[in-house]
Amino acid sequence: MTETEFQQWKDRNAESFAAGIGPARGLNPTEALEFAHRETDKLLPDGRVSENNLIWMACDGDQTIGSLWISTKPRIPFIYGIEVDSGHRGKGYGRAIMLAGEEECRRLGYTQLDLNVFGNNTTAISLYNSLGYTVTSQQMRKEL
């Protein structure tokens, strides 16, 4: 990944995270995006060469169709981001990206892989369930 590709990926990743975290935390879109950029900067202090991070562009031939970001810093690796470009969704790419990430984690000697998914992301929840992921904790809210 070039530095230009990394900056583009980082911006898309922050936008995606902001779309989920904003409603979950009651942030307006500007606040959510600022929060997402701050968190990404903290997690990747050295940009694309930050230690203990796997950041991949997923390609079909020469065409980029998505990305995957896994941190291997915790005892159990954590997926911070998976994305399939909107024009390529529903074609099995998300599953293939997840399986590739799982395989790399196995190759590195890990036996588990964690992720977080926002409750309203039913498509992702369905994918993760079909891949054998199980709920390990659950945060709930009631509107009053």
CSV table of C-alpha atoms in Angstrom, one decimal:
chain,number,residue,atom,x,y,z
A,1,MET,CA,0.0,0.0,0.0
A,2,THR,CA,1.4,3.3,-1.0
A,3,GLU,CA,1.3,6.4,1.3
A,4,THR,CA,-1.5,7.9,-1.0
A,5,GLU,CA,-3.5,4.6,-0.9
A,6,PHE,CA,-3.0,4.5,2.9
A,7,GLN,CA,-4.4,8.1,3.3
A,8,GLN,CA,-7.4,7.2,1.1
A,9,TRP,CA,-8.0,4.0,3.1
A,10,LYS,CA,-7.6,5.9,6.4
A,11,ASP,CA,-10.2,8.5,5.4
A,12,ARG,CA,-12.7,5.8,4.2
A,13,ASN,CA,-12.1,3.8,7.4
A,14,ALA,CA,-12.7,6.8,9.6
A,15,GLU,CA,-15.9,7.6,7.6
A,16,SER,CA,-17.2,4.1,8.1
A,17,PHE,CA,-16.4,4.1,11.8
A,18,ALA,CA,-18.0,7.5,12.2
A,19,ALA,CA,-21.2,6.2,10.6
A,20,GLY,CA,-21.5,3.5,13.2
A,21,ILE,CA,-20.1,5.3,16.3
A,22,GLY,CA,-22.0,8.5,15.8
A,23,PRO,CA,-25.5,7.2,16.4
A,24,ALA,CA,-24.2,4.8,19.1
A,25,ARG,CA,-22.7,7.6,21.1
A,26,GLY,CA,-25.1,10.4,20.2
A,27,LEU,CA,-22.6,12.4,18.1
A,28,ASN,CA,-23.4,14.6,15.2
A,29,PRO,CA,-21.7,13.6,11.9
A,30,THR,CA,-18.8,16.2,12.4
A,31,GLU,CA,-18.1,15.1,16.0
A,32,ALA,CA,-18.3,11.4,14.9
A,33,LEU,CA,-15.8,11.9,12.1
A,34,GLU,CA,-13.4,13.9,14.3
A,35,PHE,CA,-13.6,11.1,17.0
A,36,ALA,CA,-13.0,8.4,14.3
A,37,HIS,CA,-9.9,10.2,13.0
A,38,ARG,CA,-8.5,10.7,16.5
A,39,GLU,CA,-9.0,7.0,17.4
A,40,THR,CA,-7.4,5.9,14.1
A,41,ASP,CA,-4.4,8.2,14.7
A,42,LYS,CA,-4.0,6.7,18.2
A,43,LEU,CA,-4.2,3.1,16.9
A,44,LEU,CA,-1.8,3.8,14.0
A,45,PRO,CA,0.8,6.2,15.4
A,46,ASP,CA,3.2,5.4,12.6
A,47,GLY,CA,0.7,5.4,9.8
A,48,ARG,CA,0.8,2.5,7.4
A,49,VAL,CA,4.0,1.1,9.0
A,50,SER,CA,2.6,1.0,12.6
A,51,GLU,CA,3.8,-2.1,14.4
A,52,ASN,CA,1.4,-4.9,15.2
A,53,ASN,CA,-1.1,-4.0,12.5
A,54,LEU,CA,-2.1,-5.8,9.3
A,55,ILE,CA,-3.7,-3.4,6.8
A,56,TRP,CA,-4.6,-5.0,3.5
A,57,MET,CA,-6.2,-3.9,0.3
A,58,ALA,CA,-8.4,-6.6,-1.1
A,59,CYS,CA,-8.2,-6.9,-4.8
A,60,ASP,CA,-9.8,-8.9,-7.6
A,61,GLY,CA,-7.1,-8.8,-10.3
A,62,ASP,CA,-6.0,-5.2,-10.5
A,63,GLN,CA,-9.2,-3.8,-9.1
A,64,THR,CA,-9.4,-2.9,-5.4
A,65,ILE,CA,-12.6,-4.1,-3.9
A,66,GLY,CA,-12.2,-3.7,-0.2
A,67,SER,CA,-9.9,-3.7,2.8
A,68,LEU,CA,-9.1,-5.3,6.1
A,69,TRP,CA,-7.4,-4.0,9.3
A,70,ILE,CA,-6.4,-6.3,12.1
A,71,SER,CA,-4.4,-5.3,15.1
A,72,THR,CA,-2.2,-8.1,16.5
A,73,LYS,CA,-1.2,-6.0,19.5
A,74,PRO,CA,-3.7,-7.5,22.0
A,75,ARG,CA,-3.4,-11.1,23.1
A,76,ILE,CA,-6.3,-11.9,20.8
A,77,PRO,CA,-6.0,-10.1,17.4
A,78,PHE,CA,-8.8,-7.6,16.8
A,79,ILE,CA,-10.5,-6.6,13.5
A,80,TYR,CA,-10.8,-2.8,13.5
A,81,GLY,CA,-12.1,-2.6,10.0
A,82,ILE,CA,-13.4,-4.6,7.1
A,83,GLU,CA,-14.8,-3.0,4.1
A,84,VAL,CA,-16.2,-4.0,0.7
A,85,ASP,CA,-16.7,-1.2,-1.8
A,86,SER,CA,-20.5,-0.6,-2.3
A,87,GLY,CA,-20.4,-1.8,-6.0
A,88,HIS,CA,-18.9,-5.1,-5.0
A,89,ARG,CA,-21.1,-6.1,-2.0
A,90,GLY,CA,-23.2,-9.3,-2.1
A,91,LYS,CA,-20.6,-11.1,-4.2
A,92,GLY,CA,-18.8,-13.1,-1.5
A,93,TYR,CA,-15.9,-10.7,-1.2
A,94,GLY,CA,-16.6,-9.9,2.5
A,95,ARG,CA,-16.5,-13.6,3.3
A,96,ALA,CA,-13.2,-14.1,1.3
A,97,ILE,CA,-11.6,-11.1,3.1
A,98,MET,CA,-12.6,-12.4,6.5
A,99,LEU,CA,-11.3,-15.9,5.7
A,100,ALA,CA,-8.0,-14.5,4.4
A,101,GLY,CA,-7.6,-12.5,7.7
A,102,GLU,CA,-8.4,-15.6,9.8
A,103,GLU,CA,-5.9,-17.7,7.8
A,104,GLU,CA,-3.1,-15.1,8.4
A,105,CYS,CA,-3.9,-15.0,12.1
A,106,ARG,CA,-3.7,-18.8,12.2
A,107,ARG,CA,-0.4,-18.6,10.3
A,108,LEU,CA,0.9,-16.2,12.9
A,109,GLY,CA,0.0,-18.7,15.7
A,110,TYR,CA,-3.2,-17.1,17.0
A,111,THR,CA,-6.2,-19.3,17.9
A,112,GLN,CA,-8.9,-16.6,18.2
A,113,LEU,CA,-9.9,-13.4,16.5
A,114,ASP,CA,-12.2,-10.7,17.9
A,115,LEU,CA,-14.3,-7.9,16.4
A,116,ASN,CA,-17.0,-5.5,17.2
A,117,VAL,CA,-20.1,-4.9,15.2
A,118,PHE,CA,-22.8,-2.2,15.7
A,119,GLY,CA,-26.2,-3.7,16.4
A,120,ASN,CA,-27.8,-2.1,13.4
A,121,ASN,CA,-25.4,-3.6,11.0
A,122,THR,CA,-27.5,-6.7,10.2
A,123,THR,CA,-25.6,-7.6,7.0
A,124,ALA,CA,-22.3,-7.8,8.9
A,125,ILE,CA,-23.8,-9.7,11.8
A,126,SER,CA,-25.2,-12.2,9.4
A,127,LEU,CA,-21.8,-12.7,7.8
A,128,TYR,CA,-20.0,-13.0,11.1
A,129,ASN,CA,-22.6,-15.5,12.4
A,130,SER,CA,-22.2,-17.6,9.2
A,131,LEU,CA,-18.5,-17.7,9.8
A,132,GLY,CA,-18.9,-19.0,13.3
A,133,TYR,CA,-18.3,-15.8,15.4
A,134,THR,CA,-20.3,-15.8,18.6
A,135,VAL,CA,-21.3,-12.9,20.9
A,136,THR,CA,-18.9,-12.5,23.8
A,137,SER,CA,-20.4,-9.3,25.2
A,138,GLN,CA,-23.4,-7.1,24.4
A,139,GLN,CA,-24.1,-3.5,25.1
A,140,MET,CA,-27.7,-2.4,25.1
A,141,ARG,CA,-29.6,0.8,25.2
A,142,LYS,CA,-33.2,1.9,25.6
A,143,GLU,CA,-34.5,5.2,24.3
A,144,LEU,CA,-36.5,7.1,27.0
